[in-house]
Amino acid sequence: VLATPLTVCLVVMGRHVPKLNFLSVLLSDEQPLAPHQECYHRLLRADPTEGTALVDRYLKSNSLTSLYDDVLLPVLITAEADHGHDDLDNDQRAALHQSLRDILDDLAEHPLIDPDAAKDQSAPGIETENASDTQRPAPVCRVLCLPVRALRDELAAGMLAHLLTQYGFEAETLSAKSTTSELVDLAERRDPAVICISVVAPSAIVHARHLCAKLHLRMPQVKLIIGLWGSAESAATATLALRTSGVDVAVVSLAEAVVQIGKFSENFASTMLEAPIPKDEDERLAALTTLSLLDAGAEPSLDRIIAKVARIFEVPIALCALIDRERLVIKAQTGLSE
C-alpha cells in the first residue's frame, strides 16, 4: 500500500534536492540523458559503432534536421566547451571529431529524404514556429558553406551542406585548413548564389565579421548568411551587428538556415535577368540582314540535326533560333507544339 506513494515522494525529493538527484534518475520513468548527451558519452568511448547505432535509432522517429540541430550540433558544442574547461584533452576531442566525421560520411551515403517529399510544401524536418515559414519548393541554387576558422566550424558546415543537398540544392563545404584569403579566392571561383559562414563557439562573431567583409567586397551580389549554431544571442541582434559587413541575415539553427536559403532561392527565380548584349551586337545584326536569314523562314533540313542534339543531351525540347532587335525566328526545333 505504501510502496507507490513512497516512491513518488522519493522521486519528488530527487527532482528538487540537488544531492538527491540520483533518486529521480533511478525511480522516475523519465529518460536519464537527453539524446545529445547520450550520443556525446557514446562517442567519447571511441567506439563509432555505438554512435552510428544511436543515430540510426533516432532517425526512425525524427527528421534529419532534428538529428543535426538537436543531437550532433549540441554534441559538437559540448565537446568544445569541455575542451575549453580542460575536461576534454586534445586527443579525446580529435577522436570525437573523427567520429562525427565518420557519421556524416555514413549519412551522406544514404539519402534520407524522399526527393518528391522535398519538393512538397510540407517537406519533413524543415519547420519553424511560424507555419508559413515551412520549407517551400525552391529552385536549385549553388550554396557554399564556409567554416570561419576551425574544424568544428567545418563539421557544422558539412551538416548544413548535407541537409541542403537532401532538399535539392547544390551545396559544397570548403576546408577549415584554408586561410581567410584562400577561402575568399576559392569562393569566388565557385561563383555561388548564397554563402553560409559556419560559426561554432569558441569561434565568434568577430571572426565571421572579417571573413564576411572580404567576401562582400569581392562578391557584393552574393547573399551572405551567418550560422551562429547554438548561440544564445538572438538571430535578429546578430544580423544588426553584422549588417555593416555585408551580412544579409544571421541564423542560429540549421532549420532556419535551410528556410532562409529557400527564400533567397525563390527570389532568384522570380527575378528575370536581362541577357547581356555582346560587344559586336551591331556587326551581328548587320550579318543577319545581309544574309537574309530571318526572312527565309524555317529550315526543315535542320530538324534532323536538332533532333539528334536533343537525343545526345537527353532533353525534351531543342531548337535553333535567330534573334534580331525585335524578333525571334525558329529555324528548326523538336519537342515544341505546332
PDB file of N, CA, C and O in Angstrom, residues 139 221 223 263-275:
ATOM      1  N   PRO A 139      13.704  26.502 -56.274  1.00  0.00           N
ATOM      2  CA  PRO A 139      14.595  26.096 -57.354  1.00  0.00           C
ATOM      3  C   PRO A 139      15.997  25.869 -56.825  1.00  0.00           C
ATOM      4  O   PRO A 139      16.385  26.394 -55.792  1.00  0.00           O
ATOM      5  N   GLN A 221      27.263  40.752 -54.959  1.00  0.00           N
ATOM      6  CA  GLN A 221      25.960  40.247 -55.391  1.00  0.00           C
ATOM      7  C   GLN A 221      25.545  38.983 -54.642  1.00  0.00           C
ATOM      8  O   GLN A 221      24.374  38.585 -54.693  1.00  0.00           O
ATOM      9  N   LYS A 223      24.459  36.491 -51.644  1.00  0.00           N
ATOM     10  CA  LYS A 223      23.760  36.562 -50.368  1.00  0.00           C
ATOM     11  C   LYS A 223      24.618  35.898 -49.287  1.00  0.00           C
ATOM     12  O   LYS A 223      25.097  34.782 -49.460  1.00  0.00           O
ATOM     13  N   LYS A 263      14.137  30.823 -49.270  1.00  0.00           N
ATOM     14  CA  LYS A 263      13.535  32.116 -49.610  1.00  0.00           C
ATOM     15  C   LYS A 263      14.410  32.877 -50.607  1.00  0.00           C
ATOM     16  O   LYS A 263      13.911  33.476 -51.559  1.00  0.00           O
ATOM     17  N   PHE A 264      15.718  32.857 -50.377  1.00  0.00           N
ATOM     18  CA  PHE A 264      16.626  33.507 -51.330  1.00  0.00           C
ATOM     19  C   PHE A 264      16.497  32.871 -52.707  1.00  0.00           C
ATOM     20  O   PHE A 264      16.475  33.558 -53.728  1.00  0.00           O
ATOM     21  N   SER A 265      16.408  31.545 -52.723  1.00  0.00           N
ATOM     22  CA  SER A 265      16.326  30.828 -53.988  1.00  0.00           C
ATOM     23  C   SER A 265      15.060  31.194 -54.744  1.00  0.00           C
ATOM     24  O   SER A 265      15.063  31.334 -55.967  1.00  0.00           O
ATOM     25  N   GLU A 266      13.956  31.346 -54.026  1.00  0.00           N
ATOM     26  CA  GLU A 266      12.706  31.753 -54.673  1.00  0.00           C
ATOM     27  C   GLU A 266      12.827  33.151 -55.271  1.00  0.00           C
ATOM     28  O   GLU A 266      12.312  33.426 -56.362  1.00  0.00           O
ATOM     29  N   ASN A 267      13.525  34.035 -54.553  1.00  0.00           N
ATOM     30  CA  ASN A 267      13.712  35.392 -55.072  1.00  0.00           C
ATOM     31  C   ASN A 267      14.566  35.390 -56.341  1.00  0.00           C
ATOM     32  O   ASN A 267      14.311  36.151 -57.267  1.00  0.00           O
ATOM     33  N   PHE A 268      15.577  34.504 -56.367  1.00  0.00           N
ATOM     34  CA  PHE A 268      16.399  34.406 -57.571  1.00  0.00           C
ATOM     35  C   PHE A 268      15.541  33.997 -58.762  1.00  0.00           C
ATOM     36  O   PHE A 268      15.692  34.516 -59.866  1.00  0.00           O
ATOM     37  N   ALA A 269      14.635  33.042 -58.524  1.00  0.00           N
ATOM     38  CA  ALA A 269      13.817  32.519 -59.613  1.00  0.00           C
ATOM     39  C   ALA A 269      12.820  33.548 -60.121  1.00  0.00           C
ATOM     40  O   ALA A 269      12.462  33.555 -61.299  1.00  0.00           O
ATOM     41  N   SER A 270      12.353  34.424 -59.206  1.00  0.00           N
ATOM     42  CA  SER A 270      11.333  35.396 -59.603  1.00  0.00           C
ATOM     43  C   SER A 270      11.933  36.630 -60.274  1.00  0.00           C
ATOM     44  O   SER A 270      11.218  37.469 -60.804  1.00  0.00           O
ATOM     45  N   THR A 271      13.245  36.757 -60.236  1.00  0.00           N
ATOM     46  CA  THR A 271      13.916  37.909 -60.846  1.00  0.00           C
ATOM     47  C   THR A 271      14.394  37.537 -62.241  1.00  0.00           C
ATOM     48  O   THR A 271      15.269  36.694 -62.395  1.00  0.00           O
ATOM     49  N   MET A 272      13.830  38.174 -63.256  1.00  0.00           N
ATOM     50  CA  MET A 272      14.237  37.903 -64.633  1.00  0.00           C
ATOM     51  C   MET A 272      15.493  38.708 -64.958  1.00  0.00           C
ATOM     52  O   MET A 272      15.492  39.932 -64.903  1.00  0.00           O
ATOM     53  N   LEU A 273      16.565  37.998 -65.258  1.00  0.00           N
ATOM     54  CA  LEU A 273      17.817  38.663 -65.590  1.00  0.00           C
ATOM     55  C   LEU A 273      17.868  38.973 -67.080  1.00  0.00           C
ATOM     56  O   LEU A 273      17.520  38.147 -67.912  1.00  0.00           O
ATOM     57  N   GLU A 274      18.302  40.173 -67.416  1.00  0.00           N
ATOM     58  CA  GLU A 274      18.443  40.549 -68.812  1.00  0.00           C
ATOM     59  C   GLU A 274      19.681  39.891 -69.414  1.00  0.00           C
ATOM     60  O   GLU A 274      20.729  39.819 -68.779  1.00  0.00           O
ATOM     61  N   ALA A 275      19.526  39.401 -70.627  1.00  0.00           N
ATOM     62  CA  ALA A 275      20.669  38.780 -71.303  1.00  0.00           C
ATOM     63  C   ALA A 275      21.686  39.860 -71.649  1.00  0.00           C
ATOM     64  O   ALA A 275      21.321  40.949 -72.106  1.00  0.00           O
TER      65      ALA A 275
END
